[in-house]
PDB file of C-alpha atoms in Angstrom:
ATOM      1  CA  MET A 596     -23.296   1.835  -7.893  1.00 89.00           C
ATOM      2  CA  GLU A 597     -21.376   3.493 -10.517  1.00 94.00           C
ATOM      3  CA  TYR A 598     -17.480   3.749 -10.977  1.00 95.00           C
ATOM      4  CA  ILE A 599     -14.941   6.071 -12.742  1.00 95.00           C
ATOM      5  CA  ILE A 600     -11.212   5.351 -13.925  1.00 96.00           C
ATOM      6  CA  VAL A 601      -8.986   7.757 -12.751  1.00 95.00           C
ATOM      7  CA  ASN A 602      -6.350   8.978 -15.436  1.00 96.00           C
ATOM      8  CA  LYS A 603      -4.228  11.633 -16.989  1.00 94.00           C
ATOM      9  CA  ASP A 604      -7.265  13.018 -18.802  1.00 95.00           C
ATOM     10  CA  ASN A 605      -9.855  13.107 -15.126  1.00 95.00           C
ATOM     11  CA  LEU A 606      -6.948  13.714 -12.328  1.00 93.00           C
ATOM     12  CA  GLU A 607      -6.841  17.141 -10.766  1.00 90.00           C
ATOM     13  CA  LYS A 608     -10.887  17.356 -10.742  1.00 89.00           C
ATOM     14  CA  GLU A 609     -11.475  13.498  -8.735  1.00 87.00           C
ATOM     15  CA  HIS A 610     -11.354  12.777  -5.712  1.00 81.00           C
ATOM     16  CA  ILE A 611      -9.136  10.262  -5.128  1.00 79.00           C
ATOM     17  CA  CYS A 612     -11.045   8.313  -1.681  1.00 60.00           C
ATOM     18  CA  CYS A 613      -8.534   8.295   0.474  1.00 64.00           C
ATOM     19  CA  ALA A 614      -7.891  12.069   0.776  1.00 59.00           C
ATOM     20  CA  ILE A 615     -11.075  14.008  -0.203  1.00 55.00           C
ATOM     21  CA  SER A 616      -9.891  17.280   0.445  1.00 58.00           C
ATOM     22  CA  ASN A 617      -8.697  20.292  -2.324  1.00 59.00           C
ATOM     23  CA  ASN A 618      -5.757  19.558  -4.574  1.00 60.00           C
ATOM     24  CA  ASN A 619      -4.022  22.462  -2.474  1.00 68.00           C
ATOM     25  CA  ASP A 620      -3.544  19.936   0.689  1.00 79.00           C
ATOM     26  CA  ILE A 621      -0.615  18.290   0.806  1.00 86.00           C
ATOM     27  CA  GLN A 622      -2.340  14.673   1.040  1.00 86.00           C
ATOM     28  CA  VAL A 623      -3.879  14.855  -2.310  1.00 88.00           C
ATOM     29  CA  SER A 624      -0.960  16.893  -4.225  1.00 90.00           C
ATOM     30  CA  SER A 625       1.590  14.276  -2.979  1.00 91.00           C
ATOM     31  CA  LYS A 626      -0.599  10.857  -4.077  1.00 92.00           C
ATOM     32  CA  LYS A 627      -1.796  12.718  -7.533  1.00 93.00           C
ATOM     33  CA  ASN A 628       1.759  13.591  -8.384  1.00 93.00           C
ATOM     34  CA  TRP A 629       2.710   9.864  -7.612  1.00 94.00           C
ATOM     35  CA  LEU A 630      -0.723   8.506  -9.592  1.00 95.00           C
ATOM     36  CA  LYS A 631       0.437  11.211 -12.219  1.00 94.00           C
ATOM     37  CA  ASP A 632       3.895   9.301 -12.900  1.00 93.00           C
ATOM     38  CA  ARG A 633       2.714   5.759 -12.962  1.00 96.00           C
ATOM     39  CA  PHE A 634      -0.046   5.902 -14.980  1.00 97.00           C
ATOM     40  CA  ASP A 635       2.480   5.137 -17.734  1.00 96.00           C
ATOM     41  CA  ASP A 636       3.547   2.028 -16.100  1.00 97.00           C
ATOM     42  CA  GLY A 637      -0.056   0.829 -15.946  1.00 98.00           C
ATOM     43  CA  LEU A 638      -1.505   1.744 -13.233  1.00 98.00           C
ATOM     44  CA  VAL A 639      -5.299   1.468 -13.026  1.00 98.00           C
ATOM     45  CA  PHE A 640      -7.535   3.123 -10.609  1.00 96.00           C
ATOM     46  CA  LEU A 641     -10.933   2.335 -10.439  1.00 97.00           C
ATOM     47  CA  LYS A 642     -13.326   4.178  -7.508  1.00 95.00           C
ATOM     48  CA  SER A 643     -16.773   4.962  -7.081  1.00 93.00           C
ATOM     49  CA  ILE A 644     -18.063   8.083  -8.138  1.00 91.00           C
ATOM     50  CA  GLU A 645     -19.933   8.811  -4.717  1.00 88.00           C
ATOM     51  CA  ARG A 646     -17.219  10.341  -2.457  1.00 85.00           C
ATOM     52  CA  GLY A 647     -15.665   8.700   0.636  1.00 84.00           C
ATOM     53  CA  LYS A 648     -13.232   5.287   0.835  1.00 88.00           C
ATOM     54  CA  CYS A 649     -14.361   2.927  -2.109  1.00 93.00           C
ATOM     55  CA  PHE A 650     -11.786   2.258  -4.730  1.00 94.00           C
ATOM     56  CA  ILE A 651      -8.883  -0.385  -6.197  1.00 97.00           C
ATOM     57  CA  GLU A 652      -5.845   0.841  -7.515  1.00 97.00           C
ATOM     58  CA  TYR A 653      -3.084  -1.686  -9.329  1.00 98.00           C
ATOM     59  CA  ILE A 654      -0.792  -1.829 -11.696  1.00 98.00           C
ATOM     60  CA  PRO A 655       1.597  -4.865 -13.564  1.00 98.00           C
ATOM     61  CA  ALA A 656       3.719  -6.463 -10.926  1.00 98.00           C
ATOM     62  CA  GLU A 657       6.984  -5.734 -12.853  1.00 98.00           C
ATOM     63  CA  ASN A 658       6.241  -2.077 -12.373  1.00 98.00           C
ATOM     64  CA  ALA A 659       4.727  -2.137  -8.234  1.00 98.00           C
ATOM     65  CA  TRP A 660       7.158  -0.371  -5.892  1.00 98.00           C
ATOM     66  CA  ASN A 661       7.446  -4.092  -3.654  1.00 98.00           C
ATOM     67  CA  PRO A 662      10.515  -6.237  -4.189  1.00 98.00           C
ATOM     68  CA  LEU A 663       8.672  -8.808  -5.672  1.00 98.00           C
ATOM     69  CA  ASP A 664       9.328 -11.822  -7.973  1.00 98.00           C
ATOM     70  CA  ALA A 665       5.699 -11.250  -9.687  1.00 98.00           C
ATOM     71  CA  ASN A 666       6.556 -11.019 -13.525  1.00 97.00           C
ATOM     72  CA  GLY A 667       3.517 -11.649 -15.454  1.00 97.00           C
ATOM     73  CA  TYR A 668       0.775 -10.592 -12.209  1.00 98.00           C
ATOM     74  CA  MET A 669      -1.243  -8.043 -11.547  1.00 98.00           C
ATOM     75  CA  TYR A 670      -0.316  -6.615  -8.154  1.00 98.00           C
ATOM     76  CA  ILE A 671      -2.731  -4.687  -6.106  1.00 98.00           C
ATOM     77  CA  ASP A 672      -1.712  -1.789  -4.272  1.00 97.00           C
ATOM     78  CA  CYS A 673      -4.732  -0.793  -2.673  1.00 95.00           C
ATOM     79  CA  LEU A 674      -8.706  -2.417  -2.143  1.00 96.00           C
ATOM     80  CA  TRP A 675     -10.696   0.337   0.229  1.00 93.00           C
ATOM     81  CA  VAL A 676     -13.936   0.240   0.911  1.00 93.00           C
ATOM     82  CA  SER A 677     -14.985   1.710   4.302  1.00 88.00           C
ATOM     83  CA  GLY A 678     -17.878   3.547   6.410  1.00 84.00           C
ATOM     84  CA  SER A 679     -21.081   3.418   4.530  1.00 89.00           C
ATOM     85  CA  PHE A 680     -19.583   1.264   1.572  1.00 88.00           C
ATOM     86  CA  LYS A 681     -19.464  -1.362   3.723  1.00 87.00           C
ATOM     87  CA  GLY A 682     -21.857  -4.474   3.263  1.00 89.00           C
ATOM     88  CA  HIS A 683     -22.834  -3.405  -0.146  1.00 92.00           C
ATOM     89  CA  GLY A 684     -21.040  -5.928  -2.223  1.00 93.00           C
ATOM     90  CA  TYR A 685     -19.066  -3.271  -3.011  1.00 94.00           C
ATOM     91  CA  SER A 686     -15.269  -4.731  -3.033  1.00 96.00           C
ATOM     92  CA  ASN A 687     -16.671  -8.056  -4.971  1.00 96.00           C
ATOM     93  CA  ASP A 688     -17.364  -5.449  -7.965  1.00 97.00           C
ATOM     94  CA  LEU A 689     -13.991  -3.963  -7.787  1.00 97.00           C
ATOM     95  CA  LEU A 690     -11.908  -7.498  -7.278  1.00 98.00           C
ATOM     96  CA  ASP A 691     -14.232  -8.594 -10.339  1.00 98.00           C
ATOM     97  CA  ALA A 692     -13.349  -5.336 -12.464  1.00 98.00           C
ATOM     98  CA  CYS A 693      -9.844  -5.786 -12.063  1.00 98.00           C
ATOM     99  CA  ILE A 694      -9.915  -9.671 -12.596  1.00 98.00           C
ATOM    100  CA  LYS A 695     -11.997  -8.723 -15.441  1.00 98.00           C
ATOM    101  CA  ASP A 696      -9.402  -6.447 -17.023  1.00 98.00           C
ATOM    102  CA  SER A 697      -6.006  -8.326 -15.849  1.00 98.00           C
ATOM    103  CA  LYS A 698      -7.444 -11.501 -17.716  1.00 98.00           C
ATOM    104  CA  THR A 699      -7.797  -9.286 -20.132  1.00 98.00           C
ATOM    105  CA  LYS A 700      -4.326  -7.758 -20.426  1.00 98.00           C
ATOM    106  CA  GLY A 701      -2.972 -11.694 -20.252  1.00 97.00           C
ATOM    107  CA  LYS A 702      -1.697 -11.750 -16.824  1.00 98.00           C
ATOM    108  CA  LEU A 703      -1.287 -14.964 -15.074  1.00 98.00           C
ATOM    109  CA  GLY A 704      -2.704 -13.629 -12.079  1.00 98.00           C
ATOM    110  CA  LEU A 705      -3.753 -11.097  -9.049  1.00 98.00           C
ATOM    111  CA  CYS A 706      -1.079 -10.626  -5.817  1.00 98.00           C
ATOM    112  CA  ILE A 707      -1.674  -8.107  -2.843  1.00 98.00           C
ATOM    113  CA  LEU A 708       0.448  -8.273   0.138  1.00 98.00           C
ATOM    114  CA  SER A 709      -2.402  -9.508   3.628  1.00 98.00           C
ATOM    115  CA  SER A 710      -1.064 -11.325   6.758  1.00 96.00           C
ATOM    116  CA  LYS A 711      -2.474 -13.478   9.361  1.00 93.00           C
ATOM    117  CA  LYS A 712      -4.288 -11.549  10.900  1.00 92.00           C
ATOM    118  CA  LYS A 713      -5.635  -8.234   9.939  1.00 92.00           C
ATOM    119  CA  LEU A 714      -3.443  -5.390  10.115  1.00 93.00           C
ATOM    120  CA  PRO A 715      -3.689  -1.692   9.503  1.00 89.00           C
ATOM    121  CA  PHE A 716      -3.719  -0.440   5.970  1.00 91.00           C
ATOM    122  CA  LEU A 717      -3.205  -4.167   4.369  1.00 95.00           C
ATOM    123  CA  ALA A 718      -5.892  -6.115   3.128  1.00 95.00           C
ATOM    124  CA  ASP A 719      -7.824  -8.767   5.170  1.00 96.00           C
ATOM    125  CA  PRO A 720      -6.907 -12.187   4.821  1.00 97.00           C
ATOM    126  CA  LYS A 721     -10.337 -13.072   5.686  1.00 97.00           C
ATOM    127  CA  TYR A 722     -11.469 -12.045   2.485  1.00 96.00           C
ATOM    128  CA  LEU A 723      -9.063 -12.785   0.528  1.00 97.00           C
ATOM    129  CA  LYS A 724      -9.369 -16.952   1.073  1.00 97.00           C
ATOM    130  CA  TYR A 725     -12.790 -16.279   1.054  1.00 97.00           C
ATOM    131  CA  LYS A 726     -12.226 -14.970  -2.855  1.00 97.00           C
ATOM    132  CA  GLY A 727      -9.616 -18.281  -3.284  1.00 97.00           C
ATOM    133  CA  PHE A 728      -6.235 -16.000  -2.819  1.00 98.00           C
ATOM    134  CA  GLU A 729      -3.626 -18.127  -1.408  1.00 97.00           C
ATOM    135  CA  VAL A 730      -0.613 -17.441   0.549  1.00 98.00           C
ATOM    136  CA  ALA A 731       2.350 -17.282  -1.663  1.00 98.00           C
ATOM    137  CA  ASP A 732       5.226 -15.827   0.432  1.00 98.00           C
ATOM    138  CA  GLU A 733       5.946 -14.938   3.369  1.00 98.00           C
ATOM    139  CA  ALA A 734       8.699 -12.629   5.185  1.00 97.00           C
ATOM    140  CA  ASP A 735       9.941 -12.823   8.189  1.00 95.00           C
ATOM    141  CA  ASN A 736       7.965  -9.914   9.920  1.00 95.00           C
ATOM    142  CA  GLY A 737       4.195 -11.871   8.848  1.00 96.00           C
ATOM    143  CA  ILE A 738       3.829 -10.267   5.933  1.00 97.00           C
ATOM    144  CA  GLN A 739       2.629 -12.216   3.217  1.00 98.00           C
ATOM    145  CA  LEU A 740       2.608 -12.123  -0.654  1.00 98.00           C
ATOM    146  CA  TRP A 741      -1.036 -13.493  -1.079  1.00 98.00           C
ATOM    147  CA  TYR A 742      -1.985 -14.634  -4.940  1.00 98.00           C
ATOM    148  CA  PHE A 743      -5.103 -15.495  -7.695  1.00 98.00           C
ATOM    149  CA  PRO A 744      -4.001 -17.604 -10.333  1.00 98.00           C
ATOM    150  CA  PHE A 745      -5.745 -17.680 -13.601  1.00 97.00           C
ATOM    151  CA  ASP A 746      -4.129 -21.214 -13.836  1.00 95.00           C
ATOM    152  CA  LYS A 747      -3.526 -23.224 -11.457  1.00 89.00           C
ATOM    153  CA  ASN A 748      -0.089 -23.856 -13.538  1.00 92.00           C
ATOM    154  CA  ALA A 749       0.985 -20.535 -13.188  1.00 94.00           C
ATOM    155  CA  SER A 750       4.211 -20.033 -11.363  1.00 95.00           C
ATOM    156  CA  LYS A 751       3.590 -18.365  -7.934  1.00 97.00           C
ATOM    157  CA  PRO A 752       4.873 -15.004  -7.051  1.00 98.00           C
ATOM    158  CA  MET A 753       7.433 -14.141  -4.547  1.00 98.00           C
ATOM    159  CA  PHE A 754       8.971 -11.360  -2.430  1.00 98.00           C
ATOM    160  CA  LYS A 755      12.383 -11.338  -3.639  1.00 98.00           C
ATOM    161  CA  GLU A 756      15.240 -11.590  -0.991  1.00 97.00           C
ATOM    162  CA  CYS A 757      16.282  -8.418   0.158  1.00 96.00           C
ATOM    163  CA  ALA A 758      12.769  -8.196   1.642  1.00 96.00           C
ATOM    164  CA  LYS A 759      11.956 -11.562   2.986  1.00 96.00           C
ATOM    165  CA  HIS A 760      14.651 -10.404   6.115  1.00 96.00           C
ATOM    166  CA  PRO A 761      13.260  -7.462   7.214  1.00 96.00           C
ATOM    167  CA  ARG A 762      16.369  -5.470   8.927  1.00 95.00           C
ATOM    168  CA  ILE A 763      18.298  -2.543   8.515  1.00 96.00           C
ATOM    169  CA  GLU A 764      21.496  -1.554   9.749  1.00 94.00           C
ATOM    170  CA  GLU A 765      20.796   1.685  11.327  1.00 95.00           C
ATOM    171  CA  SER A 766      20.040   2.467  14.864  1.00 95.00           C
ATOM    172  CA  GLY A 767      17.384   4.863  16.351  1.00 96.00           C
ATOM    173  CA  TYR A 768      13.604   4.608  14.565  1.00 97.00           C
ATOM    174  CA  VAL A 769      13.906   4.691  11.023  1.00 98.00           C
ATOM    175  CA  LEU A 770      11.113   5.247   8.727  1.00 98.00           C
ATOM    176  CA  TYR A 771      10.804   3.982   4.797  1.00 98.00           C
ATOM    177  CA  TYR A 772       7.880   5.497   2.738  1.00 97.00           C
ATOM    178  CA  THR A 773       6.241   6.555  -0.289  1.00 97.00           C
ATOM    179  CA  ASN A 774       3.790   9.248  -1.782  1.00 95.00           C
ATOM    180  CA  GLN A 775       1.826   6.382  -2.368  1.00 94.00           C
ATOM    181  CA  CYS A 776      -0.320   6.758   0.604  1.00 92.00           C
ATOM    182  CA  PRO A 777      -1.637  10.194   0.591  1.00 90.00           C
ATOM    183  CA  PHE A 778      -1.552  10.295   4.694  1.00 91.00           C
ATOM    184  CA  ASN A 779       2.321  10.271   4.554  1.00 93.00           C
ATOM    185  CA  GLY A 780       2.208  14.189   2.883  1.00 92.00           C
ATOM    186  CA  LYS A 781       0.934  15.445   6.192  1.00 92.00           C
ATOM    187  CA  TYR A 782       2.014  12.968   9.449  1.00 95.00           C
ATOM    188  CA  VAL A 783       5.561  11.866   8.256  1.00 97.00           C
ATOM    189  CA  PRO A 784       6.626  16.067   8.988  1.00 96.00           C
ATOM    190  CA  ILE A 785       4.981  15.639  11.906  1.00 97.00           C
ATOM    191  CA  VAL A 786       6.377  12.337  13.334  1.00 97.00           C
ATOM    192  CA  GLU A 787       9.282  14.272  12.777  1.00 97.00           C
ATOM    193  CA  ALA A 788       8.779  17.048  14.230  1.00 97.00           C
ATOM    194  CA  THR A 789       7.782  15.002  17.437  1.00 97.00           C
ATOM    195  CA  ALA A 790      10.996  13.095  16.716  1.00 97.00           C
ATOM    196  CA  LYS A 791      12.423  16.326  17.094  1.00 97.00           C
ATOM    197  CA  GLU A 792      11.087  18.132  19.815  1.00 97.00           C
ATOM    198  CA  HIS A 793      11.375  14.525  22.188  1.00 97.00           C
ATOM    199  CA  ASN A 794      14.857  14.125  21.378  1.00 97.00           C
ATOM    200  CA  ILE A 795      14.194  10.278  19.697  1.00 97.00           C
ATOM    201  CA  PRO A 796      16.616   9.541  17.297  1.00 97.00           C
ATOM    202  CA  PHE A 797      14.362   9.389  14.439  1.00 97.00           C
ATOM    203  CA  LYS A 798      15.453   9.492  10.283  1.00 97.00           C
ATOM    204  CA  ALA A 799      12.662   9.103   7.397  1.00 97.00           C
ATOM    205  CA  VAL A 800      13.700   7.830   4.187  1.00 97.00           C
ATOM    206  CA  HIS A 801      11.673   9.147   1.302  1.00 97.00           C
ATOM    207  CA  ILE A 802      11.832   6.249  -1.642  1.00 98.00           C
ATOM    208  CA  THR A 803      10.863   7.934  -4.691  1.00 97.00           C
ATOM    209  CA  THR A 804      11.902   5.240  -7.387  1.00 97.00           C
ATOM    210  CA  LYS A 805      10.805   2.441  -8.501  1.00 97.00           C
ATOM    211  CA  GLU A 806      14.476   1.020  -8.809  1.00 97.00           C
ATOM    212  CA  GLU A 807      14.884   1.918  -4.829  1.00 98.00           C
ATOM    213  CA  ALA A 808      11.266   0.565  -3.928  1.00 98.00           C
ATOM    214  CA  GLN A 809      11.569  -2.961  -5.673  1.00 98.00           C
ATOM    215  CA  ASN A 810      15.171  -3.387  -3.576  1.00 97.00           C
ATOM    216  CA  ALA A 811      14.287  -2.108  -0.327  1.00 97.00           C
ATOM    217  CA  GLN A 812      14.869  -4.217   3.069  1.00 96.00           C
ATOM    218  CA  THR A 813      10.946  -4.502   3.779  1.00 96.00           C
ATOM    219  CA  PRO A 814       8.244  -6.335   1.593  1.00 97.00           C
ATOM    220  CA  ILE A 815       6.023  -2.933   2.499  1.00 96.00           C
ATOM    221  CA  THR A 816       7.307   0.152   0.765  1.00 97.00           C
ATOM    222  CA  THR A 817       4.260   2.964   1.765  1.00 96.00           C
ATOM    223  CA  TYR A 818       5.171   3.105   5.308  1.00 97.00           C
ATOM    224  CA  ALA A 819       8.022   0.769   7.115  1.00 97.00           C
ATOM    225  CA  LEU A 820       9.002   1.853  10.730  1.00 97.00           C
ATOM    226  CA  PHE A 821      12.166   0.403  11.983  1.00 97.00           C
ATOM    227  CA  LYS A 822      13.800   0.605  15.229  1.00 97.00           C
ATOM    228  CA  ASP A 823      17.346  -0.398  16.518  1.00 96.00           C
ATOM    229  CA  GLY A 824      17.213  -2.814  12.942  1.00 96.00           C
ATOM    230  CA  LYS A 825      14.521  -4.222  13.686  1.00 96.00           C
ATOM    231  CA  TYR A 826      10.777  -4.288  11.865  1.00 97.00           C
ATOM    232  CA  ILE A 827       8.327  -2.653  13.870  1.00 96.00           C
ATOM    233  CA  THR A 828       4.941  -1.557  12.105  1.00 96.00           C
ATOM    234  CA  ASN A 829       3.097  -0.602   8.680  1.00 96.00           C
ATOM    235  CA  GLU A 830       0.819   1.518  10.600  1.00 94.00           C
ATOM    236  CA  GLN A 831       0.936   5.470   9.708  1.00 93.00           C
ATOM    237  CA  MET A 832       2.167   7.611  12.971  1.00 94.00           C
ATOM    238  CA  ASN A 833       0.598  10.857  14.211  1.00 95.00           C
ATOM    239  CA  ASP A 834       2.549  12.478  16.906  1.00 96.00           C
ATOM    240  CA  THR A 835      -0.096  10.543  19.776  1.00 96.00           C
ATOM    241  CA  LYS A 836       0.821   7.365  18.335  1.00 96.00           C
ATOM    242  CA  PHE A 837       4.153   7.725  17.812  1.00 97.00           C
ATOM    243  CA  LEU A 838       5.310   8.594  20.909  1.00 96.00           C
ATOM    244  CA  LYS A 839       3.053   5.870  22.396  1.00 95.00           C
ATOM    245  CA  LEU A 840       4.954   3.144  20.536  1.00 96.00           C
ATOM    246  CA  VAL A 841       8.612   5.056  21.805  1.00 95.00           C
ATOM    247  CA  SER A 842       7.236   4.508  25.225  1.00 92.00           C
ATOM    248  CA  ASN A 843       5.579   1.117  25.387  1.00 87.00           C
ATOM    249  CA  LYS A 844       9.211   0.186  23.417  1.00 70.00           C
ATOM    250  CA  LYS A 845      10.879   1.654  26.455  1.00 63.00           C
ATOM    251  CA  LEU A 846       9.461  -1.060  29.022  1.00 44.00           C
TER     252      LEU A 846
END
C-alpha cells in the first residue's frame, strides 16, 4: 500500500477518507476547512492513496482539541481502517509511521481516546492493548485515555479536571461538537430540525476554537451528547437514531 500526507498544498485535490464526496459537500468542506487551520499546529493527516477509509490523523497534544494534560505527547485524533482495507496490516503501517514521526519530533509517546469496550468512533481497546498501549486515565463516563510511552519513565498523560466528571448544568438534550468529524456538517442540522419538528428540547453547541475544546466538560469534543446534564453518547446521530434514543430514554 502507498500512503500520502495531506497538507495545505494538496488538500483541495485529495479526498479525506471518511468523506470522499466533492469539495462542495458540506461534510467535505467543513472538514477540510478545519484541517487547513490545524496544519500550522502540527497536525499530520496520513492516508492511503486509494479511495476509502484508511488513514491516521494526529497532532501534538498541546494543540489537540481535547481537555488533556499531555504536554510532550502526540495525540491521535483518529486511526480508521475499514471495509476492504481491513485485515491487511494497514493499521499497523499507519501507527508505525506515526510512532516513527513522533520519535523524530522528540515526543514522549502517543495518546488516544478509547474505552473498556469498543465504542463507535473510538479506537478499539483490544487493538491498542495488542500494540502495547496502556490506560493512563479514565473519566466518569467510561471514556479512557490510553498511552504508548517511548520511555518507561515518561509521565502519564491525563484528562484535565474539567473533563473527568462529564456533566453540564442544562436541561434537555445538549450536543457539543466540532468540525473535526465531517459527518457533523450534515447531520447536526438534521438532528436540530428533527428535534424542532417533534418539540424535543435540543441545543447544539459548536466548539470553534482550540481554547474552548481544551476546557470542555467532556473528554470527547468531536461529538458529545448530554441529556438533562448527564453524558449519553459520542455516537453521531441521524434523525432516525436520535428519535429512537429519545424514545428509549422515555421508557
